[in-house]
mmCIF file of C-alpha atoms in Angstrom:
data_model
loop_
_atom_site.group_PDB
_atom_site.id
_atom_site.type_symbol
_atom_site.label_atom_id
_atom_site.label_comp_id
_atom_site.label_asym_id
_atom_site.label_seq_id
_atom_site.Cartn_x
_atom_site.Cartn_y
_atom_site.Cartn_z
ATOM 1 C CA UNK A 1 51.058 21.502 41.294
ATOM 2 C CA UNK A 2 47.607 20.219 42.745
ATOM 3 C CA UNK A 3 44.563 21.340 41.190
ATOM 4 C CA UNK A 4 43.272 24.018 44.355
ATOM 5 C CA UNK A 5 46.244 25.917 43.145
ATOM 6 C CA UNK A 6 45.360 25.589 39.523
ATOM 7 C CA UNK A 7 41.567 26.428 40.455
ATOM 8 C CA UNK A 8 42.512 29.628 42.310
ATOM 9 C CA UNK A 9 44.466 30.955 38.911
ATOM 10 C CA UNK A 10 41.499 30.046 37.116
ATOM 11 C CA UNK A 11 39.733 31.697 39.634
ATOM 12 C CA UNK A 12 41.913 34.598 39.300
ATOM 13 C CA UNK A 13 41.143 35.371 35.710
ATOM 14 C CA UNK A 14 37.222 34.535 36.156
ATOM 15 C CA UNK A 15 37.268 30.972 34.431
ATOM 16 C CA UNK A 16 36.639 32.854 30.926
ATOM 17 C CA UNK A 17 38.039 31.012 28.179
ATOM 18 C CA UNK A 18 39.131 33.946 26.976
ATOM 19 C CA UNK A 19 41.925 33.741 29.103
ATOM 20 C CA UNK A 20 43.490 30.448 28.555
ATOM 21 C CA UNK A 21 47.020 32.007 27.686
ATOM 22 C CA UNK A 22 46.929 34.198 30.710
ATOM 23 C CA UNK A 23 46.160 31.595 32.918
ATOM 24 C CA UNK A 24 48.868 28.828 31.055
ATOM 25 C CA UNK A 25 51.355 31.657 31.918
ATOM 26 C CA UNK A 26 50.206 31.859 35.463
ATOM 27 C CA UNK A 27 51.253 28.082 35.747
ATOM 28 C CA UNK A 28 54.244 28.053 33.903
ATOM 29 C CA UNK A 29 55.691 30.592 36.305
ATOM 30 C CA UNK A 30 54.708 29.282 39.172
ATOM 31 C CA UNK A 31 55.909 25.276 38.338
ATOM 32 C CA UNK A 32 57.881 26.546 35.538
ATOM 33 C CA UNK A 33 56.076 23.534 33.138
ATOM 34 C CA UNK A 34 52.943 22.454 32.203
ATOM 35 C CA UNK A 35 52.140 19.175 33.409
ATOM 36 C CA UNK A 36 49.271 17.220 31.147
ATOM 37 C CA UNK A 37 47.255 16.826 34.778
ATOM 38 C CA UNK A 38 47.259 20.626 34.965
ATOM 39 C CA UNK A 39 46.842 21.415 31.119
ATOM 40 C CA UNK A 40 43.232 18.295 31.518
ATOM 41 C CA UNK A 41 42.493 20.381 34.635
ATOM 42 C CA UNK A 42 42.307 23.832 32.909
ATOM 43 C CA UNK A 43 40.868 22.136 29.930
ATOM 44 C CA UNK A 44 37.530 20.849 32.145
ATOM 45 C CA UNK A 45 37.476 24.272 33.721
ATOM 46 C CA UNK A 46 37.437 26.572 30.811
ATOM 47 C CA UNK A 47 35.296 24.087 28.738
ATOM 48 C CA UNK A 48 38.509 24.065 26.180
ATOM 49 C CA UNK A 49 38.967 20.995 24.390
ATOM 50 C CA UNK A 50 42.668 19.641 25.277
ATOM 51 C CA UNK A 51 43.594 19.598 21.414
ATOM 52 C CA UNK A 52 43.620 23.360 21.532
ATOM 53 C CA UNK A 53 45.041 23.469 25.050
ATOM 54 C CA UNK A 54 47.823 21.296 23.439
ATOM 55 C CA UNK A 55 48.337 23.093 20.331
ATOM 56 C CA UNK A 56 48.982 26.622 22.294
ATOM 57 C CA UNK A 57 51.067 25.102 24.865
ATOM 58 C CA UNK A 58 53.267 23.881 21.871
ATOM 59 C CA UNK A 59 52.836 26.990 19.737
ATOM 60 C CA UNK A 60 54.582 29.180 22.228
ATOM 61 C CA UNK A 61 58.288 29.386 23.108
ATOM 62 C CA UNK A 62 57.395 30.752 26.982
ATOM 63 C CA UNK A 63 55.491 27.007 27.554
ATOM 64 C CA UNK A 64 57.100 24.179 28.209
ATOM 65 C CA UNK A 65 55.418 20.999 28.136
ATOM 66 C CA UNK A 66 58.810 18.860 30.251
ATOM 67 C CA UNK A 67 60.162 19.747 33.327
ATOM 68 C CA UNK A 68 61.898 22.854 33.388
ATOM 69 C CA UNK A 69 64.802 23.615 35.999
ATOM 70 C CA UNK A 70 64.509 26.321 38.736
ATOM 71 C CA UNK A 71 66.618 28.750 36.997
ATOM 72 C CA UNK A 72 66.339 28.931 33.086
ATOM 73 C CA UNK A 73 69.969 30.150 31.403
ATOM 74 C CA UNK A 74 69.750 32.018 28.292
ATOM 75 C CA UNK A 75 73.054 32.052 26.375
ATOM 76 C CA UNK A 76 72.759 34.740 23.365
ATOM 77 C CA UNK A 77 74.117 33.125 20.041
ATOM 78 C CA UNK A 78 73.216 36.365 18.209
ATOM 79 C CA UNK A 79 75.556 37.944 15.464
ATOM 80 C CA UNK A 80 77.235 40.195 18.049
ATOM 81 C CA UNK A 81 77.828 37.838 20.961
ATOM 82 C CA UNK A 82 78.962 34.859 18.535
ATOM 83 C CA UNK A 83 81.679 37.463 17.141
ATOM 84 C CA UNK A 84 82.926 38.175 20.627
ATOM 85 C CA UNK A 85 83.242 34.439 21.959
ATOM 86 C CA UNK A 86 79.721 33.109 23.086
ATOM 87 C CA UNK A 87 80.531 29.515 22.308
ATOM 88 C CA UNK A 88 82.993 29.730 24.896
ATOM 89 C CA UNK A 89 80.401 31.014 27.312
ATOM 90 C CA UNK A 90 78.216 28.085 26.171
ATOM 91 C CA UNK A 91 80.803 25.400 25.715
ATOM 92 C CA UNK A 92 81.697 26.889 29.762
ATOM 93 C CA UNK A 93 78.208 26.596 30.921
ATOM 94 C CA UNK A 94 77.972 23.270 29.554
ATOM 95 C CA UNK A 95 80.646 21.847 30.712
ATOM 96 C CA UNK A 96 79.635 23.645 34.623
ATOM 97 C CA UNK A 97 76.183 22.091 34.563
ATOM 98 C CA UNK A 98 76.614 18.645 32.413
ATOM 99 C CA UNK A 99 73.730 19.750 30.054
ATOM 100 C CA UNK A 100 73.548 20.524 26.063
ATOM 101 C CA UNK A 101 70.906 23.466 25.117
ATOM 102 C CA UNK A 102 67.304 22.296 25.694
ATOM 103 C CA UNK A 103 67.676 19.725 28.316
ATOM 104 C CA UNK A 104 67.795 20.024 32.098
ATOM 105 C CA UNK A 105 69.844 18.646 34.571
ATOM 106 C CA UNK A 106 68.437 15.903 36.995
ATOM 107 C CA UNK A 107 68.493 18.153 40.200
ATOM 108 C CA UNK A 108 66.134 20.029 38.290
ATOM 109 C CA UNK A 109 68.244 23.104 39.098
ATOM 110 C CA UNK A 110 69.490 24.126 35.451
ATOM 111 C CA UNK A 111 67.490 24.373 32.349
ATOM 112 C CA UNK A 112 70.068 25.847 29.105
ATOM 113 C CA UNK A 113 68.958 27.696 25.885
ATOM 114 C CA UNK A 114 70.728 29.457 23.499
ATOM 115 C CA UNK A 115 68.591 32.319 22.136
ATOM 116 C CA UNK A 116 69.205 34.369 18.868
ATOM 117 C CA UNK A 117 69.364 37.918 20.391
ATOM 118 C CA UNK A 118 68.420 39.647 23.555
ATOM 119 C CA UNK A 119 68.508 43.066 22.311
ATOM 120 C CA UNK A 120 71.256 44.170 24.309
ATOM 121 C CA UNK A 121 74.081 43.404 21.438
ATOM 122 C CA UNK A 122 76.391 46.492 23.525
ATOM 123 C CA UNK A 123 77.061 43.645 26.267
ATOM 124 C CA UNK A 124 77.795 40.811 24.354
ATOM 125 C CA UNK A 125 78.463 38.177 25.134
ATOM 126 C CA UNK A 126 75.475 38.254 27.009
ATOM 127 C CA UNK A 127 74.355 35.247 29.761
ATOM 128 C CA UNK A 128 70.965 35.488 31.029
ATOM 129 C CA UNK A 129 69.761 33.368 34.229
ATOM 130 C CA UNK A 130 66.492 33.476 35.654
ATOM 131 C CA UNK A 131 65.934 37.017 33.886
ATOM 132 C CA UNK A 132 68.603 38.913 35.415
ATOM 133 C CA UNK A 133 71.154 39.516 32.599
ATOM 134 C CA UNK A 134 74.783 39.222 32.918
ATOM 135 C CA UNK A 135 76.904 41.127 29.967
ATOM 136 C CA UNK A 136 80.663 41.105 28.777
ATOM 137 C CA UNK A 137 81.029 37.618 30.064
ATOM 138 C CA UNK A 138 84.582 35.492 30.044
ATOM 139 C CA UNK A 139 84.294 31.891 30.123
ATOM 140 C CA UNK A 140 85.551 32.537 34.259
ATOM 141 C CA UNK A 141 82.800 35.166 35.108
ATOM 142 C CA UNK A 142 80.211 32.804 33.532
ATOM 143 C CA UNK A 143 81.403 30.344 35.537
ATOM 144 C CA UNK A 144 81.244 32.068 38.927
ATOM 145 C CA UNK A 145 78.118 33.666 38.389
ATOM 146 C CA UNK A 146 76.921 29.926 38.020
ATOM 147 C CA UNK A 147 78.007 29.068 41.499
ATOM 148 C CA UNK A 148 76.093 31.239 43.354
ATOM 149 C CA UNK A 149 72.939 30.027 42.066
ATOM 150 C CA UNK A 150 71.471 27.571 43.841
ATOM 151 C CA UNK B 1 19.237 38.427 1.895
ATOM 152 C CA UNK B 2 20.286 40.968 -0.693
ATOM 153 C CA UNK B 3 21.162 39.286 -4.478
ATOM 154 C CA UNK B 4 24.826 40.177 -5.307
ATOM 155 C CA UNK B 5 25.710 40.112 -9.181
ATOM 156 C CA UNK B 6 29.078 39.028 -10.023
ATOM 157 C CA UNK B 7 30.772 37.619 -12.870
ATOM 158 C CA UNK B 8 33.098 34.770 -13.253
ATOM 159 C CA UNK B 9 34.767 33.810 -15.913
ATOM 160 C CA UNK B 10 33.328 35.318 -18.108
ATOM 161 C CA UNK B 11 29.475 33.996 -16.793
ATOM 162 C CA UNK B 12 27.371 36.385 -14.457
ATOM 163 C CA UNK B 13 26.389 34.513 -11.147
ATOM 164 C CA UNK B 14 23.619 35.340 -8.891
ATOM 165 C CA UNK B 15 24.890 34.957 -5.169
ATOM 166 C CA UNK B 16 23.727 36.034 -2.122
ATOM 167 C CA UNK B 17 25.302 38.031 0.524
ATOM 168 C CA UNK B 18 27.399 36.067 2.821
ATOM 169 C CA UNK B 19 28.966 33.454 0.272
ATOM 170 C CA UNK B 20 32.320 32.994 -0.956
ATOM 171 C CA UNK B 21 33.961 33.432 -3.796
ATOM 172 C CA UNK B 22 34.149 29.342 -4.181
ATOM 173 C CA UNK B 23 30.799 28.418 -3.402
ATOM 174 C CA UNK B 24 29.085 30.999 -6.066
ATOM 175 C CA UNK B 25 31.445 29.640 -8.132
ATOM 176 C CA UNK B 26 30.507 26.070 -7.635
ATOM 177 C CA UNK B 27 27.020 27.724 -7.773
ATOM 178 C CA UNK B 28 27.116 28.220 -11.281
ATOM 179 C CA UNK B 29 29.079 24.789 -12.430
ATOM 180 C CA UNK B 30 32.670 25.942 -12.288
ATOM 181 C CA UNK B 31 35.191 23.746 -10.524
ATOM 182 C CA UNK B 32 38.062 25.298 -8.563
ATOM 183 C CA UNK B 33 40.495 22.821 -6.808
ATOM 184 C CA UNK B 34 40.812 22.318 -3.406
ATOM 185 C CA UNK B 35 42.130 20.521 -0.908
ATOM 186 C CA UNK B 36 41.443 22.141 2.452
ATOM 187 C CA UNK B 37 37.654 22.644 1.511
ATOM 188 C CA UNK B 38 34.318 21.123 2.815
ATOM 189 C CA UNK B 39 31.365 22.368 2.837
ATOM 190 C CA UNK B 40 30.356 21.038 6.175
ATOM 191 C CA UNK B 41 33.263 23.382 7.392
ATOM 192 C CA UNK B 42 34.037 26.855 8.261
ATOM 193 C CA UNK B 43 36.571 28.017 5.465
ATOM 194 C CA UNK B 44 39.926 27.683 6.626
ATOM 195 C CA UNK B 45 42.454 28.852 3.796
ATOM 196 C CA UNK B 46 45.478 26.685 4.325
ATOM 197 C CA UNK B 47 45.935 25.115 1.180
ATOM 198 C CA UNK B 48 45.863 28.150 -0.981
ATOM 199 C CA UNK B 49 45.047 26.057 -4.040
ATOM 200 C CA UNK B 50 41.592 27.989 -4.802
ATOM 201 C CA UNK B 51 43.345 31.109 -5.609
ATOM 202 C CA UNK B 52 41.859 33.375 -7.989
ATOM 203 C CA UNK B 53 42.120 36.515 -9.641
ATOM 204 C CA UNK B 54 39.635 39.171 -9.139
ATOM 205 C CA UNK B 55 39.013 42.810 -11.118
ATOM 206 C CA UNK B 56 37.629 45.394 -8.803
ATOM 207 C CA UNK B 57 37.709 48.531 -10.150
ATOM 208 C CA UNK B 58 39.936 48.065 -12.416
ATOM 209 C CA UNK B 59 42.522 46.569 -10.013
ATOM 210 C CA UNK B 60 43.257 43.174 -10.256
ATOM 211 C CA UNK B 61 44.298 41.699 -7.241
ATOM 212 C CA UNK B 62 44.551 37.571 -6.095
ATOM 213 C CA UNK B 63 42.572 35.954 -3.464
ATOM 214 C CA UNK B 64 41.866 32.813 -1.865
ATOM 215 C CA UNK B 65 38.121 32.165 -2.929
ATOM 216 C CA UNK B 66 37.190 29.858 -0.496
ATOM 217 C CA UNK B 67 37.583 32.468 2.230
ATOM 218 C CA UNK B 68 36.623 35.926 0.118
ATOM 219 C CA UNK B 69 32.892 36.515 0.460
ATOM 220 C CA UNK B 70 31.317 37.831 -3.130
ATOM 221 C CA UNK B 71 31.294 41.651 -3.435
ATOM 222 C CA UNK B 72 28.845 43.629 -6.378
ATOM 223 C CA UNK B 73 30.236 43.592 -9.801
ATOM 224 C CA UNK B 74 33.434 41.631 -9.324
ATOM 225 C CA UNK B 75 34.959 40.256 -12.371
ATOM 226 C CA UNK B 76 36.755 37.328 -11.212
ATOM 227 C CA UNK B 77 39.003 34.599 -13.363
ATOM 228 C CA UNK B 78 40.001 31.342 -11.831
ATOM 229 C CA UNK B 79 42.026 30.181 -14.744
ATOM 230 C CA UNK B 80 44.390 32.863 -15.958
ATOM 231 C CA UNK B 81 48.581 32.482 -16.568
ATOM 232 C CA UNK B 82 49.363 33.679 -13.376
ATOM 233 C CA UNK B 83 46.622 31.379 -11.047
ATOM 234 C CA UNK B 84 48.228 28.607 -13.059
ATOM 235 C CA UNK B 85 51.641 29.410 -12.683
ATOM 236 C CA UNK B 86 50.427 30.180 -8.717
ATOM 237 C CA UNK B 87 48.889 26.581 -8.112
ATOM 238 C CA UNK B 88 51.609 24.915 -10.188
ATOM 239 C CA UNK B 89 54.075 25.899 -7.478
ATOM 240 C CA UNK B 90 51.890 25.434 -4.468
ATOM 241 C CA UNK B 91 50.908 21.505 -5.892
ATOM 242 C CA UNK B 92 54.715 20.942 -6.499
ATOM 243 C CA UNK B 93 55.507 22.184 -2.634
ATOM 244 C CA UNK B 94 53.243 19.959 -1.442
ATOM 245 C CA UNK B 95 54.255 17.043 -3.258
ATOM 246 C CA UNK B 96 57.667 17.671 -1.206
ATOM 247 C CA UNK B 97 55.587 16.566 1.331
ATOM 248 C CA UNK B 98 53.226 14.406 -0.259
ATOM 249 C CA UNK B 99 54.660 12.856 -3.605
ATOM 250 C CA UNK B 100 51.970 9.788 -4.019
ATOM 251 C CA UNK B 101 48.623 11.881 -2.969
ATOM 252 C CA UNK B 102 46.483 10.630 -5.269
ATOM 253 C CA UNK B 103 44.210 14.074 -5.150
ATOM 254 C CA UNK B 104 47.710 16.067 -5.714
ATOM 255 C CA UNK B 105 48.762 13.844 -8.888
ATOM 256 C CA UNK B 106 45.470 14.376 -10.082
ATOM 257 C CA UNK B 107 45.994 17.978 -10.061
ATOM 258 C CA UNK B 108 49.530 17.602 -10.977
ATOM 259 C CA UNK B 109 48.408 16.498 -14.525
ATOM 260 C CA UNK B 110 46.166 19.383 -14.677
ATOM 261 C CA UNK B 111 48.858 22.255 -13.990
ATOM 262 C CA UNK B 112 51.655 20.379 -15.286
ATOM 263 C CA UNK B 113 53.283 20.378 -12.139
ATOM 264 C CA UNK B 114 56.715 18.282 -11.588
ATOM 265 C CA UNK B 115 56.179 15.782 -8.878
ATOM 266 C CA UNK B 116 60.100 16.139 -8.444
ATOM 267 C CA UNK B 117 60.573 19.564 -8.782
ATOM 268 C CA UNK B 118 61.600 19.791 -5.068
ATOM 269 C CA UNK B 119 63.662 17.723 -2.869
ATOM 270 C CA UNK B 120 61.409 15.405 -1.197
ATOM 271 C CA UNK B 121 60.881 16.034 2.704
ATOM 272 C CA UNK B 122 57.838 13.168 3.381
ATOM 273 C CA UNK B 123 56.032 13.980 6.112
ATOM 274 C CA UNK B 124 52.799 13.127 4.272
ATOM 275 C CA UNK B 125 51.103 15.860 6.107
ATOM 276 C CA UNK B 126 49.488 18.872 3.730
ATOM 277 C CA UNK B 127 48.192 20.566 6.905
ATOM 278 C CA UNK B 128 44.899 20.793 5.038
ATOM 279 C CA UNK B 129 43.123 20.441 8.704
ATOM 280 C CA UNK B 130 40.323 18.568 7.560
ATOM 281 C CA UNK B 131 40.463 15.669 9.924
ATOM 282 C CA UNK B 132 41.203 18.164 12.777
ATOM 283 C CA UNK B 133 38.171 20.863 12.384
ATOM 284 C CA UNK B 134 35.679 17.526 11.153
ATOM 285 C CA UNK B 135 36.858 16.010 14.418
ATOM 286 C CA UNK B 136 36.100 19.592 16.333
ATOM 287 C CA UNK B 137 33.066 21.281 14.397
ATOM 288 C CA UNK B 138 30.954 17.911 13.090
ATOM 289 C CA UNK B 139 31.644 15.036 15.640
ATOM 290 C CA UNK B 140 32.874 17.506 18.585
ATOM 291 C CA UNK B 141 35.313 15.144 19.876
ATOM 292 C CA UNK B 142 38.233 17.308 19.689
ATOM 293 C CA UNK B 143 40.835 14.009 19.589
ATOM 294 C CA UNK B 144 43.213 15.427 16.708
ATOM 295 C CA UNK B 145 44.473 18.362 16.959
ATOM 296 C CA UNK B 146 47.313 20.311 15.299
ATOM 297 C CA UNK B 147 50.713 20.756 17.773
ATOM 298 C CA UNK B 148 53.852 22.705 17.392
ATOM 299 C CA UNK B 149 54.130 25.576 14.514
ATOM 300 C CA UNK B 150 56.184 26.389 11.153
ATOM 301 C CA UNK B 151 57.961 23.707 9.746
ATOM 302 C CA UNK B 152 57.337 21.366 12.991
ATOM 303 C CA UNK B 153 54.027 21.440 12.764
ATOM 304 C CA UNK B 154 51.889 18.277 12.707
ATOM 305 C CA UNK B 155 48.468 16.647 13.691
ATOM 306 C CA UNK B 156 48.554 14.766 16.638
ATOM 307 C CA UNK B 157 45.471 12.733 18.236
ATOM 308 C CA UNK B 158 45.173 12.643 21.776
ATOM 309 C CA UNK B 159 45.696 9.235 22.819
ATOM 310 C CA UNK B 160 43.129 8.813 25.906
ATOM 311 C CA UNK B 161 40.244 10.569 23.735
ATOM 312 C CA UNK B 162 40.940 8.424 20.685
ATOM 313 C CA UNK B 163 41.180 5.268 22.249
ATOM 314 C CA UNK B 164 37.776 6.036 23.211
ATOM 315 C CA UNK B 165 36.142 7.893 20.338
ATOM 316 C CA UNK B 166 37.534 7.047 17.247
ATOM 317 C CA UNK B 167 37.394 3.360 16.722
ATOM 318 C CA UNK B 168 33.981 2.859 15.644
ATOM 319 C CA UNK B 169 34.052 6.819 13.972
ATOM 320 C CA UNK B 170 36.864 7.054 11.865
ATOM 321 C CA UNK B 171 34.643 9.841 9.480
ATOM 322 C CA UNK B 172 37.878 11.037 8.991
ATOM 323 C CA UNK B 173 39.698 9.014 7.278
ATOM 324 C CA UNK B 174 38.337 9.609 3.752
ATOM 325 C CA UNK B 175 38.506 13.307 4.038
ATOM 326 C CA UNK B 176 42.793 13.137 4.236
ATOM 327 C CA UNK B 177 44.119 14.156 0.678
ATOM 328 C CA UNK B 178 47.214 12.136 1.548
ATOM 329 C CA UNK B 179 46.905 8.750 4.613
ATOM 330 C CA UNK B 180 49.135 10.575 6.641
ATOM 331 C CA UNK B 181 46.278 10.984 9.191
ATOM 332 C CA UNK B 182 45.606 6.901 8.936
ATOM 333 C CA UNK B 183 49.324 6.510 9.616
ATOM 334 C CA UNK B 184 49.124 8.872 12.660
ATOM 335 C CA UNK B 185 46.076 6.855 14.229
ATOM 336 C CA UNK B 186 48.032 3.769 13.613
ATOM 337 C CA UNK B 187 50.907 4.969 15.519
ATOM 338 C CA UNK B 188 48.739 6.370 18.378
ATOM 339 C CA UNK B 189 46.802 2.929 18.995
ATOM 340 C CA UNK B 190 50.032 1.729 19.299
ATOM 341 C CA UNK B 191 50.801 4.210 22.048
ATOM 342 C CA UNK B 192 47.220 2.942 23.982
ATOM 343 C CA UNK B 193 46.900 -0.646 22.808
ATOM 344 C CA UNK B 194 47.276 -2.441 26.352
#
């Protein structure tokens, strides 16, 4: 991400320091990381000194401070899903993209995470990629929703 | 500034609006320990050791005193059975983290508190923030800060600004209760030494 692109979302939110979250958010969706160019960048323009800058970015869950791949999967590990087989979702979605939870794959494609619930316990075992939630997966069905992401 | 009359134990103090519970306290000669405090820094209230007890209309109720500003006619203890038994747990938590801290043995032998009560998990760190709000408020350097949260929470410097700033500063040093902050610069020259 170059820094006109990181000035305009600065821009956007009127370079109030106020706004710091809003406007890590605003890069994180767009490059889906935080690169420490971007985070020095913000820090000059807000007047934010990068040891706060750092210690947000590594407070919250929804930053990510290493590359993160095009489409994040979500594997529930909650109490209702692990009853009804989500290791075998996992253990699937593993072995599909080569990765363990928290890592992501060299084409950048994949990033994996098991979460603890996603509120929707009704459709466990529950897969979620790139927001859009798949529910009552088998181990197959994980595996060919996987496919047609690209 | 209005006078505020208070009394702690047992000893009315004269404070003024505005002040803690600690520094009227040290105001009129009596200690409370600490281990996050300075008094060149805002409050921060993260090592809980300063708790005390306080009577407010006939409620008792316990505070931190280095962030609870005086109120009119507060009775206030800061050595009763339960404070004690309070900073004799706190002091033997942190000596999980911290068993050698010279400032936390010291107040071990005060409370009686059992440098081996809990199994030891040495990350040296108290998270007393000293070194990182000296760095931010006094020298304005901002090249420690604190990353990550809960139980993965540490002080980190950042490794361009230090390499820059902190060789010939170092004011922090003598503020950390335990050299964990000496053995994170260490390792961070490390990471810029070229």
């Amino acid at each position: 991400m170059d820094n006109e692109r990181i000035d305009q979302i600065i821009d956007k939110h009127h370079g109030e320091a106020s706004s710091l979250i809003q406007v890590l958010l605003d890069i994180q969706s767009e490059n889906n990381w935080l690169p420490k160019e971007a985070l020095k960048r913000v820090g000059e323009k807000l007047h934010v000194p990068l040891t706060r800058i750092q210690h947000i970015a590594t407070f919250y869950k929804a930053f990510s401070l290493v590359p993160k791949g095009r489409h994040g999967i979500h594997i529930c590990m909650g109490t209702a899903c692990h009853v009804r087989g989500a290791k075998r979702i996992l253990d699937t979605i593993e072995n599909m993209t080569g990765i363990k939870p928290g890592e992501t794959d060299l084409e950048m494609k994949f990033s994996l995470e098991t979460v603890n619930c996603l509120g929707c316990c009704a459709l466990g075992p529950v897969m979620e990629i790139g927001g859009k939630t798949y529910g009552k997966m088998v181990p197959g069905e994980a595996a060919d929703v996987l496919k047609n992401y690209e | 500034m209005s006078e505020i009359l208070l009394q702690i134990d047992g000893i009315e103090v004269k404070a003024t609006e505005g002040m803690t519970l600690l520094e009227a306290a040290h105001s009129a000669g009596i200690s409370i320990p600490t281990l996050c405090h300075h008094e060149k820094l805002e409050p921060f209230g993260g090592c809980r050791l300063c708790i005390v007890e306080v009577e407010d209309r006939g409620w008792t109720k316990l505070v931190v005193s280095c962030v609870y500003p005086v109120e009119k006619n507060l009775i206030v203890r800061t050595r009763s059975e339960k404070v004690d038994r309070i900073r004799k747990m706190i002091i033997e938590l942190l000596m999980a983290h911290a068993p050698d801290s010279f400032q936390l043995l010291e107040y071990a032998k005060e409370y009686g508190a059992d440098r081996d009560r809990f199994e030891k998990e040495a990350s040296f760190c108290i998270h007393c923030g000293l070194c990182v709000r000296y760095c931010a408020e006094i020298k304005q350097k901002n090249a420690i800060g604190f990353v990550d949260r809960g139980i993965r929470k540490e002080i980190s410097f950042i490794p361009e600004i230090s390499a820059k700033e902190c060789w010939d500063c170092k004011e922090c040093f003598p503020l950390c209760p335990t050299s964990a902050l000496q053995a994170a610069y260490v390792l961070t020259k490390a990471l810029t030494a070229t």
